[in-house]
PDB file of C-alpha atoms in Angstrom:
ATOM      1  CA  MET A   5      -1.469  33.056  12.287  1.00  0.00           C
ATOM      2  CA  ASN A   6      -0.313  31.743   8.913  1.00  0.00           C
ATOM      3  CA  THR A   7       1.724  29.068  10.646  1.00  0.00           C
ATOM      4  CA  LEU A   8      -1.276  28.003  12.708  1.00  0.00           C
ATOM      5  CA  LEU A   9      -3.410  27.771   9.568  1.00  0.00           C
ATOM      6  CA  LEU A  10      -0.716  25.656   7.922  1.00  0.00           C
ATOM      7  CA  LEU A  11      -0.641  23.273  10.891  1.00  0.00           C
ATOM      8  CA  LEU A  12      -4.425  23.021  10.954  1.00  0.00           C
ATOM      9  CA  GLY A  13      -4.409  22.381   7.205  1.00  0.00           C
ATOM     10  CA  MET A  14      -1.836  19.616   7.587  1.00  0.00           C
ATOM     11  CA  ALA A  15      -3.862  18.047  10.402  1.00  0.00           C
ATOM     12  CA  ALA A  16      -7.059  18.390   8.373  1.00  0.00           C
ATOM     13  CA  VAL A  17      -5.651  16.306   5.521  1.00  0.00           C
ATOM     14  CA  THR A  18      -3.964  13.782   7.796  1.00  0.00           C
ATOM     15  CA  TYR A  19      -6.805  12.780  10.089  1.00  0.00           C
ATOM     16  CA  PRO A  20      -9.224  11.722   7.320  1.00  0.00           C
ATOM     17  CA  VAL A  21      -6.757   9.224   5.841  1.00  0.00           C
ATOM     18  CA  ARG A  22      -6.543   7.583   9.259  1.00  0.00           C
ATOM     19  CA  ALA A  23     -10.274   7.766   9.884  1.00  0.00           C
ATOM     20  CA  GLY A  24     -10.940   4.641   7.821  1.00  0.00           C
ATOM     21  CA  LEU A  25     -11.071   2.996  11.256  1.00  0.00           C
ATOM     22  CA  TRP A  26     -14.462   4.646  11.644  1.00  0.00           C
ATOM     23  CA  LEU A  27     -16.087   2.851   8.757  1.00  0.00           C
ATOM     24  CA  ARG A  28     -18.748   0.290   9.375  1.00  0.00           C
ATOM     25  CA  GLY A  29     -17.125  -3.070  10.052  1.00  0.00           C
ATOM     26  CA  GLY A  30     -16.230  -5.424   7.272  1.00  0.00           C
ATOM     27  CA  ARG A  31     -16.552  -2.995   4.398  1.00  0.00           C
ATOM     28  CA  PHE A  32     -13.083  -3.941   3.213  1.00  0.00           C
ATOM     29  CA  ARG A  33     -13.442  -7.612   3.910  1.00  0.00           C
ATOM     30  CA  HIS A  34     -13.261  -9.888   0.935  1.00  0.00           C
ATOM     31  CA  GLY A  35     -15.099 -13.109   0.270  1.00  0.00           C
TER      32      GLY A  35
ATOM     33  CA  MET B  24      10.249   1.365  18.469  1.00  0.00           C
ATOM     34  CA  LEU B  25      10.110   3.895  21.297  1.00  0.00           C
ATOM     35  CA  ILE B  26      13.883   4.126  21.137  1.00  0.00           C
ATOM     36  CA  GLY B  27      13.908   4.060  17.342  1.00  0.00           C
ATOM     37  CA  ALA B  28      11.701   7.147  17.188  1.00  0.00           C
ATOM     38  CA  ALA B  29      14.046   9.151  19.435  1.00  0.00           C
ATOM     39  CA  PRO B  30      16.601  10.286  16.842  1.00  0.00           C
ATOM     40  CA  PHE B  31      13.852  11.273  14.410  1.00  0.00           C
ATOM     41  CA  GLY B  32      12.042  13.289  17.058  1.00  0.00           C
ATOM     42  CA  VAL B  33      15.260  15.035  18.066  1.00  0.00           C
ATOM     43  CA  ILE B  34      16.311  15.735  14.468  1.00  0.00           C
ATOM     44  CA  TYR B  35      12.824  16.979  13.596  1.00  0.00           C
ATOM     45  CA  GLY B  36      12.729  19.359  16.576  1.00  0.00           C
ATOM     46  CA  THR B  37      16.260  20.569  15.937  1.00  0.00           C
ATOM     47  CA  LEU B  38      15.693  21.116  12.219  1.00  0.00           C
ATOM     48  CA  ALA B  39      12.386  22.896  12.766  1.00  0.00           C
ATOM     49  CA  ILE B  40      13.914  25.323  15.267  1.00  0.00           C
ATOM     50  CA  SER B  41      17.033  25.909  13.192  1.00  0.00           C
ATOM     51  CA  HIS B  42      14.852  26.687  10.174  1.00  0.00           C
ATOM     52  CA  GLY B  43      13.013  29.332  12.167  1.00  0.00           C
ATOM     53  CA  LEU B  44       9.771  27.549  13.061  1.00  0.00           C
ATOM     54  CA  PRO B  45       8.519  28.881  16.427  1.00  0.00           C
ATOM     55  CA  VAL B  46       8.716  26.549  19.421  1.00  0.00           C
ATOM     56  CA  TRP B  47       4.936  26.359  19.793  1.00  0.00           C
ATOM     57  CA  ALA B  48       4.509  25.448  16.115  1.00  0.00           C
ATOM     58  CA  THR B  49       7.253  22.829  16.220  1.00  0.00           C
ATOM     59  CA  PHE B  50       5.579  21.171  19.194  1.00  0.00           C
ATOM     60  CA  LEU B  51       2.037  21.618  17.884  1.00  0.00           C
ATOM     61  CA  MET B  52       2.953  19.998  14.568  1.00  0.00           C
ATOM     62  CA  SER B  53       4.097  16.898  16.451  1.00  0.00           C
ATOM     63  CA  ALA B  54       0.794  16.855  18.365  1.00  0.00           C
ATOM     64  CA  LEU B  55      -1.608  17.705  15.531  1.00  0.00           C
ATOM     65  CA  VAL B  56      -0.021  16.052  12.514  1.00  0.00           C
ATOM     66  CA  TYR B  57       1.887  13.324  14.374  1.00  0.00           C
ATOM     67  CA  GLY B  58       3.558  11.854  11.316  1.00  0.00           C
ATOM     68  CA  GLY B  59       7.340  11.981  11.279  1.00  0.00           C
ATOM     69  CA  ALA B  60       7.885  11.752   7.522  1.00  0.00           C
ATOM     70  CA  SER B  61       5.356  14.455   6.709  1.00  0.00           C
ATOM     71  CA  GLN B  62       6.719  16.705   9.470  1.00  0.00           C
ATOM     72  CA  PHE B  63      10.269  16.395   8.136  1.00  0.00           C
ATOM     73  CA  ILE B  64       9.165  17.251   4.634  1.00  0.00           C
ATOM     74  CA  ALA B  65       6.984  20.139   5.821  1.00  0.00           C
ATOM     75  CA  VAL B  66       9.904  21.675   7.732  1.00  0.00           C
ATOM     76  CA  THR B  67      12.215  21.271   4.747  1.00  0.00           C
ATOM     77  CA  LEU B  68       9.641  22.819   2.407  1.00  0.00           C
ATOM     78  CA  LEU B  69       9.002  25.656   4.854  1.00  0.00           C
ATOM     79  CA  ALA B  70      12.716  26.403   4.930  1.00  0.00           C
ATOM     80  CA  THR B  71      12.730  26.773   1.141  1.00  0.00           C
ATOM     81  CA  GLY B  72       9.765  29.145   1.218  1.00  0.00           C
ATOM     82  CA  THR B  73       7.243  26.741  -0.287  1.00  0.00           C
ATOM     83  CA  ALA B  74       3.616  27.923  -0.332  1.00  0.00           C
ATOM     84  CA  ALA B  75       1.286  26.498   2.340  1.00  0.00           C
ATOM     85  CA  PRO B  76      -1.142  24.764  -0.092  1.00  0.00           C
ATOM     86  CA  ILE B  77       1.755  22.784  -1.585  1.00  0.00           C
ATOM     87  CA  ILE B  78       2.956  21.770   1.884  1.00  0.00           C
ATOM     88  CA  ILE B  79      -0.566  20.664   2.822  1.00  0.00           C
ATOM     89  CA  ALA B  80      -0.974  18.699  -0.429  1.00  0.00           C
ATOM     90  CA  THR B  81       2.418  17.054   0.084  1.00  0.00           C
ATOM     91  CA  THR B  82       1.420  16.142   3.643  1.00  0.00           C
ATOM     92  CA  PHE B  83      -1.697  14.498   2.276  1.00  0.00           C
ATOM     93  CA  ILE B  84       0.255  12.410  -0.232  1.00  0.00           C
ATOM     94  CA  VAL B  85       2.942  11.421   2.263  1.00  0.00           C
ATOM     95  CA  ASN B  86       0.343  10.388   4.851  1.00  0.00           C
ATOM     96  CA  LEU B  87      -1.954   8.640   2.383  1.00  0.00           C
ATOM     97  CA  ARG B  88      -0.440   5.297   3.359  1.00  0.00           C
ATOM     98  CA  HIS B  89      -2.344   5.543   6.648  1.00  0.00           C
ATOM     99  CA  ALA B  90      -5.524   4.851   4.688  1.00  0.00           C
ATOM    100  CA  LEU B  91      -4.099   1.399   3.896  1.00  0.00           C
ATOM    101  CA  TYR B  92      -3.289   0.864   7.584  1.00  0.00           C
ATOM    102  CA  SER B  93      -6.802   1.769   8.680  1.00  0.00           C
ATOM    103  CA  ALA B  94      -8.266  -0.517   6.000  1.00  0.00           C
ATOM    104  CA  ALA B  95      -6.049  -3.378   7.168  1.00  0.00           C
ATOM    105  CA  LEU B  96      -7.016  -2.919  10.837  1.00  0.00           C
ATOM    106  CA  LEU B  97     -10.706  -2.323  10.187  1.00  0.00           C
ATOM    107  CA  PRO B  98     -11.892  -5.941  10.383  1.00  0.00           C
ATOM    108  CA  ALA B  99     -10.236  -6.260  13.799  1.00  0.00           C
ATOM    109  CA  VAL B 100     -11.569  -3.020  15.281  1.00  0.00           C
ATOM    110  CA  SER B 101     -15.029  -2.979  13.732  1.00  0.00           C
ATOM    111  CA  THR B 102     -16.691  -4.348  16.858  1.00  0.00           C
ATOM    112  CA  LEU B 103     -15.400  -1.471  18.992  1.00  0.00           C
ATOM    113  CA  PRO B 104     -17.572   1.619  19.553  1.00  0.00           C
ATOM    114  CA  ARG B 105     -17.074   4.410  17.031  1.00  0.00           C
ATOM    115  CA  SER B 106     -16.036   6.880  19.715  1.00  0.00           C
ATOM    116  CA  TRP B 107     -13.116   4.594  20.544  1.00  0.00           C
ATOM    117  CA  ARG B 108     -12.219   4.213  16.909  1.00  0.00           C
ATOM    118  CA  ALA B 109     -12.288   7.992  16.437  1.00  0.00           C
ATOM    119  CA  GLY B 110      -9.629   8.306  19.116  1.00  0.00           C
ATOM    120  CA  MET B 111      -7.646   5.366  17.791  1.00  0.00           C
ATOM    121  CA  ALA B 112      -7.560   6.927  14.311  1.00  0.00           C
ATOM    122  CA  TRP B 113      -5.841  10.033  15.669  1.00  0.00           C
ATOM    123  CA  PHE B 114      -2.897   7.940  16.855  1.00  0.00           C
ATOM    124  CA  LEU B 115      -2.583   5.687  13.812  1.00  0.00           C
ATOM    125  CA  THR B 116       1.037   5.814  12.633  1.00  0.00           C
ATOM    126  CA  ASP B 117       3.535   3.450  11.039  1.00  0.00           C
ATOM    127  CA  GLU B 118       4.726   2.261  14.430  1.00  0.00           C
ATOM    128  CA  THR B 119       1.307   1.773  16.001  1.00  0.00           C
ATOM    129  CA  PHE B 120       0.127  -0.072  12.917  1.00  0.00           C
ATOM    130  CA  ALA B 121       3.198  -2.309  12.955  1.00  0.00           C
ATOM    131  CA  ILE B 122       2.826  -3.158  16.657  1.00  0.00           C
ATOM    132  CA  VAL B 123      -0.937  -3.791  16.538  1.00  0.00           C
ATOM    133  CA  PHE B 124      -0.890  -5.684  13.243  1.00  0.00           C
ATOM    134  CA  HIS B 125       1.937  -7.893  14.462  1.00  0.00           C
ATOM    135  CA  LYS B 126       0.016  -8.631  17.668  1.00  0.00           C
ATOM    136  CA  LEU B 127      -3.132  -9.526  15.739  1.00  0.00           C
ATOM    137  CA  ASP B 128      -1.110 -11.601  13.300  1.00  0.00           C
ATOM    138  CA  SER B 129       0.443 -13.587  16.138  1.00  0.00           C
ATOM    139  CA  GLY B 130      -3.000 -14.906  17.046  1.00  0.00           C
ATOM    140  CA  GLU B 131      -2.449 -14.265  20.748  1.00  0.00           C
ATOM    141  CA  PRO B 132      -5.581 -13.248  22.630  1.00  0.00           C
ATOM    142  CA  VAL B 133      -5.525  -9.512  23.279  1.00  0.00           C
ATOM    143  CA  HIS B 134      -7.823  -6.787  24.576  1.00  0.00           C
ATOM    144  CA  LEU B 135      -7.447  -4.846  21.356  1.00  0.00           C
ATOM    145  CA  ALA B 136      -8.698  -1.420  22.473  1.00  0.00           C
ATOM    146  CA  ARG B 137      -6.425  -1.358  25.529  1.00  0.00           C
ATOM    147  CA  PHE B 138      -3.458  -2.774  23.649  1.00  0.00           C
ATOM    148  CA  TYR B 139      -3.891  -0.293  20.798  1.00  0.00           C
ATOM    149  CA  MET B 140      -4.356   2.781  22.969  1.00  0.00           C
ATOM    150  CA  GLY B 141      -1.588   1.712  25.348  1.00  0.00           C
ATOM    151  CA  SER B 142       0.979   1.370  22.593  1.00  0.00           C
ATOM    152  CA  ALA B 143      -0.360   4.413  20.709  1.00  0.00           C
ATOM    153  CA  LEU B 144      -0.224   6.728  23.732  1.00  0.00           C
ATOM    154  CA  ALA B 145       3.265   5.493  24.567  1.00  0.00           C
ATOM    155  CA  MET B 146       4.411   6.317  21.025  1.00  0.00           C
ATOM    156  CA  PHE B 147       2.618   9.675  21.062  1.00  0.00           C
ATOM    157  CA  SER B 148       4.106  10.873  24.350  1.00  0.00           C
ATOM    158  CA  ASN B 149       7.478   9.507  23.235  1.00  0.00           C
ATOM    159  CA  TRP B 150       7.270  11.545  20.008  1.00  0.00           C
ATOM    160  CA  LEU B 151       6.358  14.713  21.890  1.00  0.00           C
ATOM    161  CA  PHE B 152       9.159  14.144  24.396  1.00  0.00           C
ATOM    162  CA  TRP B 153      11.848  13.720  21.728  1.00  0.00           C
ATOM    163  CA  THR B 154      10.469  16.666  19.765  1.00  0.00           C
ATOM    164  CA  GLY B 155      10.939  18.698  22.940  1.00  0.00           C
ATOM    165  CA  MET B 156      14.498  17.423  23.284  1.00  0.00           C
ATOM    166  CA  GLY B 157      15.148  18.473  19.683  1.00  0.00           C
ATOM    167  CA  ILE B 158      13.759  21.939  20.402  1.00  0.00           C
ATOM    168  CA  VAL B 159      16.106  22.300  23.376  1.00  0.00           C
ATOM    169  CA  LEU B 160      19.038  21.097  21.278  1.00  0.00           C
ATOM    170  CA  GLY B 161      18.142  23.448  18.434  1.00  0.00           C
ATOM    171  CA  HIS B 162      18.151  26.369  20.857  1.00  0.00           C
ATOM    172  CA  SER B 163      21.384  25.443  22.600  1.00  0.00           C
ATOM    173  CA  LEU B 164      23.248  24.878  19.332  1.00  0.00           C
ATOM    174  CA  PRO B 165      22.173  27.771  17.105  1.00  0.00           C
ATOM    175  CA  GLY B 166      24.542  26.854  14.256  1.00  0.00           C
ATOM    176  CA  ILE B 167      23.130  23.362  13.959  1.00  0.00           C
ATOM    177  CA  ALA B 168      21.300  24.187  10.701  1.00  0.00           C
ATOM    178  CA  GLY B 169      24.693  24.131   8.997  1.00  0.00           C
ATOM    179  CA  TRP B 170      25.597  20.675  10.280  1.00  0.00           C
ATOM    180  CA  GLY B 171      23.938  18.888   7.412  1.00  0.00           C
ATOM    181  CA  LEU B 172      21.300  17.197   9.568  1.00  0.00           C
ATOM    182  CA  GLU B 173      19.051  17.244   6.523  1.00  0.00           C
ATOM    183  CA  PHE B 174      21.164  14.415   5.230  1.00  0.00           C
ATOM    184  CA  ALA B 175      20.065  12.322   8.202  1.00  0.00           C
ATOM    185  CA  MET B 176      16.536  12.766   6.906  1.00  0.00           C
ATOM    186  CA  VAL B 177      17.509  11.648   3.407  1.00  0.00           C
ATOM    187  CA  ALA B 178      19.343   8.631   4.829  1.00  0.00           C
ATOM    188  CA  THR B 179      16.298   7.802   6.953  1.00  0.00           C
ATOM    189  CA  PHE B 180      13.979   7.808   3.960  1.00  0.00           C
ATOM    190  CA  VAL B 181      16.394   5.696   1.952  1.00  0.00           C
ATOM    191  CA  GLY B 182      16.493   3.289   4.886  1.00  0.00           C
ATOM    192  CA  ILE B 183      12.701   3.129   4.980  1.00  0.00           C
ATOM    193  CA  VAL B 184      12.184   2.745   1.236  1.00  0.00           C
ATOM    194  CA  VAL B 185      14.912   0.315   0.175  1.00  0.00           C
ATOM    195  CA  PRO B 186      13.781  -2.675   2.310  1.00  0.00           C
ATOM    196  CA  LEU B 187      10.273  -2.190   0.901  1.00  0.00           C
ATOM    197  CA  LEU B 188      11.423  -2.679  -2.710  1.00  0.00           C
ATOM    198  CA  LYS B 189      10.481  -6.323  -2.987  1.00  0.00           C
ATOM    199  CA  ASP B 190       9.600  -6.813  -6.638  1.00  0.00           C
ATOM    200  CA  ARG B 191      10.140  -5.251 -10.047  1.00  0.00           C
ATOM    201  CA  SER B 192       7.100  -2.978  -9.807  1.00  0.00           C
ATOM    202  CA  HIS B 193       8.389  -1.502  -6.522  1.00  0.00           C
ATOM    203  CA  VAL B 194      11.847  -0.850  -7.961  1.00  0.00           C
ATOM    204  CA  ALA B 195      10.375   0.616 -11.153  1.00  0.00           C
ATOM    205  CA  ALA B 196       8.076   2.904  -9.130  1.00  0.00           C
ATOM    206  CA  ALA B 197      10.973   4.147  -7.002  1.00  0.00           C
ATOM    207  CA  LEU B 198      13.241   4.684 -10.004  1.00  0.00           C
ATOM    208  CA  ALA B 199      10.518   6.480 -11.975  1.00  0.00           C
ATOM    209  CA  ALA B 200       9.782   8.762  -9.007  1.00  0.00           C
ATOM    210  CA  ALA B 201      13.501   9.461  -8.516  1.00  0.00           C
ATOM    211  CA  VAL B 202      14.080  10.302 -12.197  1.00  0.00           C
ATOM    212  CA  VAL B 203      11.011  12.557 -12.339  1.00  0.00           C
ATOM    213  CA  ALA B 204      11.938  14.248  -9.044  1.00  0.00           C
ATOM    214  CA  ILE B 205      15.361  15.134 -10.434  1.00  0.00           C
ATOM    215  CA  ALA B 206      14.058  16.131 -13.878  1.00  0.00           C
ATOM    216  CA  ALA B 207      11.233  18.235 -12.429  1.00  0.00           C
ATOM    217  CA  ARG B 208      13.183  19.898  -9.617  1.00  0.00           C
ATOM    218  CA  GLU B 209      12.964  23.305 -11.302  1.00  0.00           C
ATOM    219  CA  LEU B 210       9.168  23.348 -11.257  1.00  0.00           C
ATOM    220  CA  PRO B 211       7.738  26.156  -9.126  1.00  0.00           C
ATOM    221  CA  TYR B 212       6.375  25.592  -5.592  1.00  0.00           C
ATOM    222  CA  LYS B 213       8.290  22.289  -5.324  1.00  0.00           C
ATOM    223  CA  LEU B 214       5.618  20.753  -7.515  1.00  0.00           C
ATOM    224  CA  GLY B 215       8.224  18.328  -8.837  1.00  0.00           C
ATOM    225  CA  LEU B 216       7.886  16.372  -5.579  1.00  0.00           C
ATOM    226  CA  MET B 217       4.171  15.828  -6.112  1.00  0.00           C
ATOM    227  CA  VAL B 218       4.584  15.032  -9.805  1.00  0.00           C
ATOM    228  CA  ALA B 219       7.274  12.485  -8.920  1.00  0.00           C
ATOM    229  CA  ALA B 220       5.052  10.879  -6.269  1.00  0.00           C
ATOM    230  CA  LEU B 221       2.145  10.598  -8.699  1.00  0.00           C
ATOM    231  CA  VAL B 222       4.349   9.173 -11.481  1.00  0.00           C
ATOM    232  CA  GLY B 223       5.815   6.659  -9.014  1.00  0.00           C
ATOM    233  CA  ILE B 224       2.328   5.590  -7.909  1.00  0.00           C
ATOM    234  CA  GLY B 225       1.208   5.313 -11.560  1.00  0.00           C
ATOM    235  CA  VAL B 226       4.199   3.174 -12.571  1.00  0.00           C
ATOM    236  CA  GLY B 227       3.758   0.970  -9.500  1.00  0.00           C
ATOM    237  CA  VAL B 228       0.064   0.411 -10.223  1.00  0.00           C
ATOM    238  CA  LEU B 229       0.721  -0.344 -13.906  1.00  0.00           C
ATOM    239  CA  LEU B 230       3.442  -2.881 -13.196  1.00  0.00           C
ATOM    240  CA  ALA B 231       2.039  -4.419 -10.002  1.00  0.00           C
ATOM    241  CA  PRO B 232       1.283  -8.138 -10.261  1.00  0.00           C
ATOM    242  CA  LYS B 233      -2.444  -8.658 -10.786  1.00  0.00           C
ATOM    243  CA  ALA B 234      -4.347 -10.380  -7.972  1.00  0.00           C
ATOM    244  CA  GLU B 235      -5.322 -13.267 -10.268  1.00  0.00           C
ATOM    245  CA  ASP B 236      -1.662 -13.881 -11.133  1.00  0.00           C
ATOM    246  CA  LYS B 237      -0.883 -14.739  -7.545  1.00  0.00           C
ATOM    247  CA  PRO B 238      -1.027 -18.363  -6.453  1.00  0.00           C
TER     248      PRO B 238
END
């Protein structure tokens, strides 16, 4: 159970850093 | 890149099993986290009895670079439906970023969603396959934990980092992180690793060439 929670915790902090792809287009575009 | 990932998948699976991680957890980590560097570090930290919150925080820091990848790809994918992008985000790794960014950079016409998901799913199934091979190897060679495979991980990270050290700020960041990591190795819960990462980031930011300095 603890191991599963650890894995879910690791996944929970990993997905959001990749989820920038979700943002509305062009938010990071410059100029 | 499919071939390049093979030794890492095998070593990860082997190390995880030899350090006592159950088969299901070894496999599930590859599927849920799907980030080689963070998986290696998590297994190493687990083996030294590090607390789960520290492992999760370390995973976050190690995988933070993916935020830069998603920002870099965003202009190219922003016309795709969000449901597609949600799936694409799951599979965003160093390799997928490198392949897709290179393709976009080449200027060749490409059906981006298909190209991205094709290469991403190939990498994902490849990673799971080699993790499985590592699990089998770990089981068939029970004494493999004593073979010093951890050093392969260290060598891998050195091999990843050194070519990236392209200017003084990069070298200073790496050196600062290395010195702090060694100096702070006695801190509880392996906190020295996080402190070193933060110091390295701080030094890199302070010394990085300013945008207006560039031609």
